């Protein structure tokens, strides 16, 4: 009141609500990728200017709150964008984006193989796939060499051909192309001694006799056949009879 008016009685109170400002999220689409490629980048924004956070419940990927995606396998990855609001802005409606993770492509690294001798058997080989999956091996020359796991057994001289492959799985395509390596299997170093029947040599109507032994690395010691040429029954001139010994698995004498 004042000099002319008493104070108002009673006072009157009125209330009203002050609501938080609404905000929305803009979340651009995420492009599909293969499992062996880089994950797409997230770029969601809120109309409030506040930072957006990310989450997912997908088994094909994971994501940090800051939006860094990690690919875990082939499948569908769904990323949720959120903004929880503050004293001025209400929480924004969640926005989700999904993308496809296709099977990854993989390649094989299989180094060249050096030539081997039969005494080197078995030979251990190795190769790797960019997927990290185990590489399989198969022989293309079963008469020369066989393969079990990463062990190659050398059977005889010739060219051994080995193919490395990786069949893939739920997350990886089969490796393409397969990789084939070849190497020569050669005779082992050896010495062959031919021993001829002790003279004096008198014509008897029968051939004189020679024997041969081959020796070498790895404890090699075995008899081999002697091949005769010339007249070994009635030797009448120098070098009239020649003996030759060899073994197909070893170097000739």
PDB file of C-alpha atoms in Angstrom:
ATOM      1  CA  UNK A   1       0.000   0.000   0.000  1.00  0.00           C
ATOM      2  CA  UNK A   2       0.799   3.663   0.384  1.00  0.00           C
ATOM      3  CA  UNK A   3      -0.690   6.778   2.105  1.00  0.00           C
ATOM      4  CA  UNK A   4      -4.011   6.111   0.427  1.00  0.00           C
ATOM      5  CA  UNK A   5      -4.071   2.300   0.268  1.00  0.00           C
ATOM      6  CA  UNK A   6      -3.752  -0.480   2.743  1.00  0.00           C
ATOM      7  CA  UNK A   7      -1.421  -3.364   1.803  1.00  0.00           C
ATOM      8  CA  UNK A   8      -3.042  -5.870  -0.535  1.00  0.00           C
ATOM      9  CA  UNK A   9      -4.448  -8.873   1.229  1.00  0.00           C
ATOM     10  CA  UNK A  10      -3.856 -11.646   0.431  1.00  0.00           C
ATOM     11  CA  UNK A  11      -0.801 -11.681  -1.852  1.00  0.00           C
ATOM     12  CA  UNK A  12      -1.167 -13.790  -4.994  1.00  0.00           C
ATOM     13  CA  UNK A  13       1.478 -16.215  -6.293  1.00  0.00           C
ATOM     14  CA  UNK A  14       1.728 -17.609  -9.838  1.00  0.00           C
ATOM     15  CA  UNK A  15       4.147 -20.325 -11.170  1.00  0.00           C
ATOM     16  CA  UNK A  16       5.309 -21.392 -14.669  1.00  0.00           C
ATOM     17  CA  UNK A  17       7.650 -24.067 -16.026  1.00  0.00           C
ATOM     18  CA  UNK A  18      11.006 -23.291 -17.637  1.00  0.00           C
ATOM     19  CA  UNK A  19      11.716 -26.306 -19.927  1.00  0.00           C
ATOM     20  CA  UNK A  20      15.098 -27.371 -21.308  1.00  0.00           C
ATOM     21  CA  UNK A  21      15.716 -26.632 -24.931  1.00  0.00           C
ATOM     22  CA  UNK A  22      15.193 -29.504 -27.354  1.00  0.00           C
ATOM     23  CA  UNK A  23      18.129 -30.800 -29.417  1.00  0.00           C
ATOM     24  CA  UNK A  24      18.531 -33.297 -32.251  1.00  0.00           C
ATOM     25  CA  UNK A  25      21.386 -35.455 -33.536  1.00  0.00           C
ATOM     26  CA  UNK A  26      22.546 -35.593 -37.146  1.00  0.00           C
ATOM     27  CA  UNK A  27      24.360 -38.883 -37.847  1.00  0.00           C
ATOM     28  CA  UNK A  28      25.601 -39.413 -41.449  1.00  0.00           C
ATOM     29  CA  UNK A  29      25.345 -42.908 -42.941  1.00  0.00           C
ATOM     30  CA  UNK A  30      28.301 -45.307 -42.508  1.00  0.00           C
ATOM     31  CA  UNK A  31      29.667 -47.033 -45.620  1.00  0.00           C
ATOM     32  CA  UNK A  32      30.079 -50.813 -45.699  1.00  0.00           C
ATOM     33  CA  UNK A  33      33.597 -52.284 -45.630  1.00  0.00           C
ATOM     34  CA  UNK A  34      35.414 -55.635 -45.813  1.00  0.00           C
ATOM     35  CA  UNK A  35      36.832 -57.124 -42.637  1.00  0.00           C
ATOM     36  CA  UNK A  36      40.402 -56.473 -43.859  1.00  0.00           C
ATOM     37  CA  UNK A  37      39.695 -52.775 -44.486  1.00  0.00           C
ATOM     38  CA  UNK A  38      39.649 -49.758 -42.168  1.00  0.00           C
ATOM     39  CA  UNK A  39      36.465 -49.095 -40.208  1.00  0.00           C
ATOM     40  CA  UNK A  40      34.367 -46.080 -41.271  1.00  0.00           C
ATOM     41  CA  UNK A  41      34.628 -42.841 -39.282  1.00  0.00           C
ATOM     42  CA  UNK A  42      31.742 -41.547 -37.183  1.00  0.00           C
ATOM     43  CA  UNK A  43      30.723 -37.900 -37.600  1.00  0.00           C
ATOM     44  CA  UNK A  44      27.505 -37.343 -35.634  1.00  0.00           C
ATOM     45  CA  UNK A  45      26.691 -33.829 -34.349  1.00  0.00           C
ATOM     46  CA  UNK A  46      24.087 -32.392 -31.965  1.00  0.00           C
ATOM     47  CA  UNK A  47      22.123 -29.227 -32.770  1.00  0.00           C
ATOM     48  CA  UNK A  48      23.039 -27.993 -29.274  1.00  0.00           C
ATOM     49  CA  UNK A  49      26.731 -28.136 -30.100  1.00  0.00           C
ATOM     50  CA  UNK A  50      27.266 -30.553 -27.200  1.00  0.00           C
ATOM     51  CA  UNK A  51      29.519 -33.596 -27.738  1.00  0.00           C
ATOM     52  CA  UNK A  52      27.888 -36.777 -29.026  1.00  0.00           C
ATOM     53  CA  UNK A  53      28.767 -40.149 -27.469  1.00  0.00           C
ATOM     54  CA  UNK A  54      28.543 -43.577 -29.127  1.00  0.00           C
ATOM     55  CA  UNK A  55      27.671 -47.119 -28.105  1.00  0.00           C
ATOM     56  CA  UNK A  56      26.830 -50.488 -29.665  1.00  0.00           C
ATOM     57  CA  UNK A  57      25.612 -53.961 -28.731  1.00  0.00           C
ATOM     58  CA  UNK A  58      26.786 -55.529 -32.023  1.00  0.00           C
ATOM     59  CA  UNK A  59      29.018 -58.631 -32.013  1.00  0.00           C
ATOM     60  CA  UNK A  60      30.579 -57.613 -35.341  1.00  0.00           C
ATOM     61  CA  UNK A  61      32.164 -54.434 -33.989  1.00  0.00           C
ATOM     62  CA  UNK A  62      32.945 -52.357 -30.944  1.00  0.00           C
ATOM     63  CA  UNK A  63      33.051 -48.563 -30.519  1.00  0.00           C
ATOM     64  CA  UNK A  64      34.553 -46.165 -28.011  1.00  0.00           C
ATOM     65  CA  UNK A  65      32.440 -43.398 -26.490  1.00  0.00           C
ATOM     66  CA  UNK A  66      34.419 -41.053 -28.694  1.00  0.00           C
ATOM     67  CA  UNK A  67      33.326 -42.886 -31.826  1.00  0.00           C
ATOM     68  CA  UNK A  68      36.354 -45.024 -32.841  1.00  0.00           C
ATOM     69  CA  UNK A  69      34.999 -48.235 -34.406  1.00  0.00           C
ATOM     70  CA  UNK A  70      36.871 -51.575 -34.267  1.00  0.00           C
ATOM     71  CA  UNK A  71      35.836 -54.357 -36.659  1.00  0.00           C
ATOM     72  CA  UNK A  72      35.482 -57.741 -34.938  1.00  0.00           C
ATOM     73  CA  UNK A  73      34.202 -59.909 -37.773  1.00  0.00           C
ATOM     74  CA  UNK A  74      31.877 -60.173 -40.749  1.00  0.00           C
ATOM     75  CA  UNK A  75      28.259 -59.173 -40.107  1.00  0.00           C
ATOM     76  CA  UNK A  76      26.178 -56.059 -39.412  1.00  0.00           C
ATOM     77  CA  UNK A  77      27.528 -53.320 -37.170  1.00  0.00           C
ATOM     78  CA  UNK A  78      25.024 -50.922 -35.548  1.00  0.00           C
ATOM     79  CA  UNK A  79      26.273 -47.737 -33.889  1.00  0.00           C
ATOM     80  CA  UNK A  80      24.070 -45.623 -31.582  1.00  0.00           C
ATOM     81  CA  UNK A  81      24.681 -41.859 -31.237  1.00  0.00           C
ATOM     82  CA  UNK A  82      23.560 -40.177 -28.001  1.00  0.00           C
ATOM     83  CA  UNK A  83      23.586 -36.746 -26.365  1.00  0.00           C
ATOM     84  CA  UNK A  84      22.483 -36.741 -22.704  1.00  0.00           C
ATOM     85  CA  UNK A  85      21.769 -33.013 -22.451  1.00  0.00           C
ATOM     86  CA  UNK A  86      22.667 -30.584 -19.624  1.00  0.00           C
ATOM     87  CA  UNK A  87      21.077 -27.799 -17.571  1.00  0.00           C
ATOM     88  CA  UNK A  88      20.030 -26.004 -20.740  1.00  0.00           C
ATOM     89  CA  UNK A  89      19.310 -28.811 -23.221  1.00  0.00           C
ATOM     90  CA  UNK A  90      17.195 -31.907 -22.867  1.00  0.00           C
ATOM     91  CA  UNK A  91      18.576 -35.298 -23.924  1.00  0.00           C
ATOM     92  CA  UNK A  92      18.461 -35.800 -27.681  1.00  0.00           C
ATOM     93  CA  UNK A  93      16.574 -38.724 -29.213  1.00  0.00           C
ATOM     94  CA  UNK A  94      19.026 -41.542 -29.981  1.00  0.00           C
ATOM     95  CA  UNK A  95      20.009 -41.958 -33.654  1.00  0.00           C
ATOM     96  CA  UNK A  96      21.457 -45.234 -35.032  1.00  0.00           C
ATOM     97  CA  UNK A  97      23.368 -46.106 -38.182  1.00  0.00           C
ATOM     98  CA  UNK A  98      24.188 -49.615 -39.431  1.00  0.00           C
ATOM     99  CA  UNK A  99      26.730 -50.832 -41.992  1.00  0.00           C
ATOM    100  CA  UNK A 100      27.771 -54.211 -43.392  1.00  0.00           C
ATOM    101  CA  UNK A 101      31.132 -55.831 -42.732  1.00  0.00           C
ATOM    102  CA  UNK A 102      31.830 -58.267 -45.572  1.00  0.00           C
ATOM    103  CA  UNK A 103      34.312 -61.145 -45.356  1.00  0.00           C
ATOM    104  CA  UNK A 104      37.896 -59.971 -45.606  1.00  0.00           C
ATOM    105  CA  UNK A 105      40.290 -60.800 -48.457  1.00  0.00           C
ATOM    106  CA  UNK A 106      43.550 -62.511 -47.518  1.00  0.00           C
ATOM    107  CA  UNK A 107      46.837 -63.315 -49.238  1.00  0.00           C
ATOM    108  CA  UNK A 108      49.572 -65.883 -48.578  1.00  0.00           C
ATOM    109  CA  UNK A 109      53.305 -65.288 -48.181  1.00  0.00           C
ATOM    110  CA  UNK A 110      55.277 -68.451 -49.077  1.00  0.00           C
ATOM    111  CA  UNK A 111      59.006 -67.925 -49.561  1.00  0.00           C
ATOM    112  CA  UNK A 112      60.983 -69.700 -52.300  1.00  0.00           C
ATOM    113  CA  UNK A 113      62.409 -73.098 -51.327  1.00  0.00           C
ATOM    114  CA  UNK A 114      66.054 -74.003 -51.871  1.00  0.00           C
ATOM    115  CA  UNK A 115      67.075 -77.239 -53.589  1.00  0.00           C
ATOM    116  CA  UNK A 116      67.490 -80.227 -51.263  1.00  0.00           C
ATOM    117  CA  UNK A 117      69.225 -83.589 -51.209  1.00  0.00           C
ATOM    118  CA  UNK A 118      67.525 -86.792 -50.132  1.00  0.00           C
ATOM    119  CA  UNK A 119      69.509 -86.698 -46.905  1.00  0.00           C
ATOM    120  CA  UNK A 120      67.775 -83.399 -46.001  1.00  0.00           C
ATOM    121  CA  UNK A 121      64.451 -85.234 -45.616  1.00  0.00           C
ATOM    122  CA  UNK A 122      62.184 -84.403 -43.854  1.00  0.00           C
ATOM    123  CA  UNK A 123      62.089 -80.690 -44.732  1.00  0.00           C
ATOM    124  CA  UNK A 124      60.080 -78.211 -42.641  1.00  0.00           C
ATOM    125  CA  UNK A 125      58.229 -75.493 -44.586  1.00  0.00           C
ATOM    126  CA  UNK A 126      56.255 -72.447 -43.471  1.00  0.00           C
ATOM    127  CA  UNK A 127      53.921 -69.809 -44.900  1.00  0.00           C
ATOM    128  CA  UNK A 128      51.686 -67.105 -43.432  1.00  0.00           C
ATOM    129  CA  UNK A 129      48.303 -65.610 -44.330  1.00  0.00           C
ATOM    130  CA  UNK A 130      47.440 -61.945 -43.784  1.00  0.00           C
ATOM    131  CA  UNK A 131      44.356 -63.164 -41.899  1.00  0.00           C
ATOM    132  CA  UNK A 132      46.535 -64.893 -39.312  1.00  0.00           C
ATOM    133  CA  UNK A 133      44.782 -68.197 -40.088  1.00  0.00           C
ATOM    134  CA  UNK A 134      46.812 -71.412 -40.479  1.00  0.00           C
ATOM    135  CA  UNK A 135      48.083 -72.163 -43.997  1.00  0.00           C
ATOM    136  CA  UNK A 136      47.691 -75.683 -45.456  1.00  0.00           C
ATOM    137  CA  UNK A 137      50.165 -77.424 -47.779  1.00  0.00           C
ATOM    138  CA  UNK A 138      49.733 -80.092 -50.468  1.00  0.00           C
ATOM    139  CA  UNK A 139      52.201 -81.892 -52.730  1.00  0.00           C
ATOM    140  CA  UNK A 140      51.718 -81.727 -56.494  1.00  0.00           C
ATOM    141  CA  UNK A 141      54.429 -84.356 -57.093  1.00  0.00           C
ATOM    142  CA  UNK A 142      53.533 -87.313 -54.894  1.00  0.00           C
ATOM    143  CA  UNK A 143      56.129 -89.562 -56.562  1.00  0.00           C
ATOM    144  CA  UNK A 144      58.890 -87.159 -55.477  1.00  0.00           C
ATOM    145  CA  UNK A 145      57.633 -85.734 -52.168  1.00  0.00           C
ATOM    146  CA  UNK A 146      54.726 -85.914 -49.740  1.00  0.00           C
ATOM    147  CA  UNK A 147      53.489 -83.396 -47.171  1.00  0.00           C
ATOM    148  CA  UNK A 148      52.079 -83.855 -43.683  1.00  0.00           C
ATOM    149  CA  UNK A 149      51.335 -80.589 -41.907  1.00  0.00           C
ATOM    150  CA  UNK A 150      54.501 -78.529 -42.418  1.00  0.00           C
ATOM    151  CA  UNK A 151      56.808 -81.554 -42.917  1.00  0.00           C
ATOM    152  CA  UNK A 152      57.877 -82.592 -46.428  1.00  0.00           C
ATOM    153  CA  UNK A 153      59.219 -86.123 -46.962  1.00  0.00           C
ATOM    154  CA  UNK A 154      61.555 -86.488 -49.946  1.00  0.00           C
ATOM    155  CA  UNK A 155      61.118 -89.828 -51.734  1.00  0.00           C
ATOM    156  CA  UNK A 156      63.386 -89.658 -54.766  1.00  0.00           C
ATOM    157  CA  UNK A 157      65.225 -87.226 -57.005  1.00  0.00           C
ATOM    158  CA  UNK A 158      63.172 -84.883 -59.188  1.00  0.00           C
ATOM    159  CA  UNK A 159      61.128 -81.717 -58.831  1.00  0.00           C
ATOM    160  CA  UNK A 160      59.054 -81.304 -55.674  1.00  0.00           C
ATOM    161  CA  UNK A 161      56.057 -78.959 -56.055  1.00  0.00           C
ATOM    162  CA  UNK A 162      54.206 -77.679 -52.967  1.00  0.00           C
ATOM    163  CA  UNK A 163      51.034 -75.533 -52.968  1.00  0.00           C
ATOM    164  CA  UNK A 164      50.087 -73.345 -49.980  1.00  0.00           C
ATOM    165  CA  UNK A 165      46.401 -72.484 -49.473  1.00  0.00           C
ATOM    166  CA  UNK A 166      44.049 -71.013 -46.856  1.00  0.00           C
ATOM    167  CA  UNK A 167      40.346 -71.939 -47.091  1.00  0.00           C
ATOM    168  CA  UNK A 168      38.979 -68.983 -45.113  1.00  0.00           C
ATOM    169  CA  UNK A 169      36.223 -69.025 -42.476  1.00  0.00           C
ATOM    170  CA  UNK A 170      33.145 -67.050 -41.404  1.00  0.00           C
ATOM    171  CA  UNK A 171      35.151 -63.810 -41.435  1.00  0.00           C
ATOM    172  CA  UNK A 172      37.639 -64.385 -44.267  1.00  0.00           C
ATOM    173  CA  UNK A 173      37.381 -65.368 -47.922  1.00  0.00           C
ATOM    174  CA  UNK A 174      39.657 -68.161 -49.140  1.00  0.00           C
ATOM    175  CA  UNK A 175      43.118 -66.849 -49.994  1.00  0.00           C
ATOM    176  CA  UNK A 176      43.447 -66.086 -53.688  1.00  0.00           C
ATOM    177  CA  UNK A 177      45.581 -66.964 -55.391  1.00  0.00           C
ATOM    178  CA  UNK A 178      47.132 -70.038 -53.811  1.00  0.00           C
ATOM    179  CA  UNK A 179      50.950 -69.991 -53.908  1.00  0.00           C
ATOM    180  CA  UNK A 180      53.057 -72.833 -55.370  1.00  0.00           C
ATOM    181  CA  UNK A 181      56.788 -73.317 -54.801  1.00  0.00           C
ATOM    182  CA  UNK A 182      59.040 -75.879 -56.470  1.00  0.00           C
ATOM    183  CA  UNK A 183      62.536 -77.095 -55.692  1.00  0.00           C
ATOM    184  CA  UNK A 184      64.875 -79.761 -56.988  1.00  0.00           C
ATOM    185  CA  UNK A 185      65.577 -82.912 -55.020  1.00  0.00           C
ATOM    186  CA  UNK A 186      69.094 -83.943 -56.036  1.00  0.00           C
ATOM    187  CA  UNK A 187      71.362 -86.888 -55.273  1.00  0.00           C
ATOM    188  CA  UNK A 188      73.404 -86.699 -52.106  1.00  0.00           C
ATOM    189  CA  UNK A 189      77.169 -86.350 -52.276  1.00  0.00           C
ATOM    190  CA  UNK A 190      78.743 -89.811 -52.230  1.00  0.00           C
ATOM    191  CA  UNK A 191      81.802 -91.839 -53.174  1.00  0.00           C
ATOM    192  CA  UNK A 192      81.611 -95.094 -55.115  1.00  0.00           C
ATOM    193  CA  UNK A 193      84.554 -97.517 -54.990  1.00  0.00           C
ATOM    194  CA  UNK A 194      84.745-100.267 -57.608  1.00  0.00           C
ATOM    195  CA  UNK A 195      86.971-103.230 -56.643  1.00  0.00           C
ATOM    196  CA  UNK A 196      88.110-105.541 -59.443  1.00  0.00           C
ATOM    197  CA  UNK A 197      89.209-109.134 -59.053  1.00  0.00           C
ATOM    198  CA  UNK A 198      92.900-109.370 -58.204  1.00  0.00           C
ATOM    199  CA  UNK A 199      95.232-110.473 -61.026  1.00  0.00           C
ATOM    200  CA  UNK A 200      97.133-112.066 -62.618  1.00  0.00           C
ATOM    201  CA  UNK A 201      94.400-112.391 -65.194  1.00  0.00           C
ATOM    202  CA  UNK A 202      94.342-115.714 -67.025  1.00  0.00           C
ATOM    203  CA  UNK A 203      91.646-116.587 -69.518  1.00  0.00           C
ATOM    204  CA  UNK A 204      89.164-118.907 -67.818  1.00  0.00           C
ATOM    205  CA  UNK A 205      86.138-118.600 -70.067  1.00  0.00           C
ATOM    206  CA  UNK A 206      84.306-116.688 -67.309  1.00  0.00           C
ATOM    207  CA  UNK A 207      84.021-112.961 -66.711  1.00  0.00           C
ATOM    208  CA  UNK A 208      86.213-111.432 -64.063  1.00  0.00           C
ATOM    209  CA  UNK A 209      84.284-110.048 -61.084  1.00  0.00           C
ATOM    210  CA  UNK A 210      84.011-106.449 -59.805  1.00  0.00           C
ATOM    211  CA  UNK A 211      82.117-105.141 -56.768  1.00  0.00           C
ATOM    212  CA  UNK A 212      81.079-101.589 -55.840  1.00  0.00           C
ATOM    213  CA  UNK A 213      80.219 -99.847 -52.605  1.00  0.00           C
ATOM    214  CA  UNK A 214      78.713 -96.360 -52.314  1.00  0.00           C
ATOM    215  CA  UNK A 215      79.404 -94.330 -49.174  1.00  0.00           C
ATOM    216  CA  UNK A 216      78.422 -90.800 -48.181  1.00  0.00           C
ATOM    217  CA  UNK A 217      76.902 -88.416 -45.666  1.00  0.00           C
ATOM    218  CA  UNK A 218      74.397 -89.664 -43.148  1.00  0.00           C
ATOM    219  CA  UNK A 219      76.064 -93.058 -42.727  1.00  0.00           C
ATOM    220  CA  UNK A 220      75.392 -94.122 -46.337  1.00  0.00           C
ATOM    221  CA  UNK A 221      77.050 -97.488 -47.088  1.00  0.00           C
ATOM    222  CA  UNK A 222      75.488 -99.862 -49.565  1.00  0.00           C
ATOM    223  CA  UNK A 223      76.305-102.090 -52.503  1.00  0.00           C
ATOM    224  CA  UNK A 224      75.411-101.026 -56.024  1.00  0.00           C
ATOM    225  CA  UNK A 225      75.355-102.886 -59.308  1.00  0.00           C
ATOM    226  CA  UNK A 226      78.404-102.847 -61.589  1.00  0.00           C
ATOM    227  CA  UNK A 227      77.893-102.410 -65.330  1.00  0.00           C
ATOM    228  CA  UNK A 228      80.515-103.893 -67.659  1.00  0.00           C
ATOM    229  CA  UNK A 229      81.482-102.768 -71.134  1.00  0.00           C
ATOM    230  CA  UNK A 230      84.064-104.156 -73.511  1.00  0.00           C
ATOM    231  CA  UNK A 231      85.461-107.707 -73.376  1.00  0.00           C
ATOM    232  CA  UNK A 232      85.654-108.602 -69.719  1.00  0.00           C
ATOM    233  CA  UNK A 233      85.934-112.324 -70.399  1.00  0.00           C
ATOM    234  CA  UNK A 234      89.171-112.239 -72.406  1.00  0.00           C
ATOM    235  CA  UNK A 235      90.984-108.969 -71.687  1.00  0.00           C
ATOM    236  CA  UNK A 236      93.765-108.672 -74.283  1.00  0.00           C
ATOM    237  CA  UNK A 237      94.446-104.907 -74.331  1.00  0.00           C
ATOM    238  CA  UNK A 238      94.770-102.118 -71.781  1.00  0.00           C
ATOM    239  CA  UNK A 239      91.361-100.750 -70.767  1.00  0.00           C
ATOM    240  CA  UNK A 240      89.721-103.531 -72.722  1.00  0.00           C
ATOM    241  CA  UNK A 241      87.181-104.004 -69.938  1.00  0.00           C
ATOM    242  CA  UNK A 242      85.418-101.089 -68.229  1.00  0.00           C
ATOM    243  CA  UNK A 243      83.271-101.243 -65.108  1.00  0.00           C
ATOM    244  CA  UNK A 244      80.827 -98.500 -64.163  1.00  0.00           C
ATOM    245  CA  UNK A 245      78.748 -98.184 -60.992  1.00  0.00           C
ATOM    246  CA  UNK A 246      76.007 -95.682 -60.106  1.00  0.00           C
ATOM    247  CA  UNK A 247      72.904 -95.271 -57.977  1.00  0.00           C
ATOM    248  CA  UNK A 248      69.937 -93.208 -59.200  1.00  0.00           C
ATOM    249  CA  UNK A 249      69.493 -91.703 -55.743  1.00  0.00           C
ATOM    250  CA  UNK A 250      73.065 -90.520 -55.457  1.00  0.00           C
ATOM    251  CA  UNK A 251      75.690 -88.892 -57.620  1.00  0.00           C
ATOM    252  CA  UNK A 252      77.304 -91.141 -60.187  1.00  0.00           C
ATOM    253  CA  UNK A 253      80.770 -92.503 -59.436  1.00  0.00           C
TER     254      UNK A 253
END
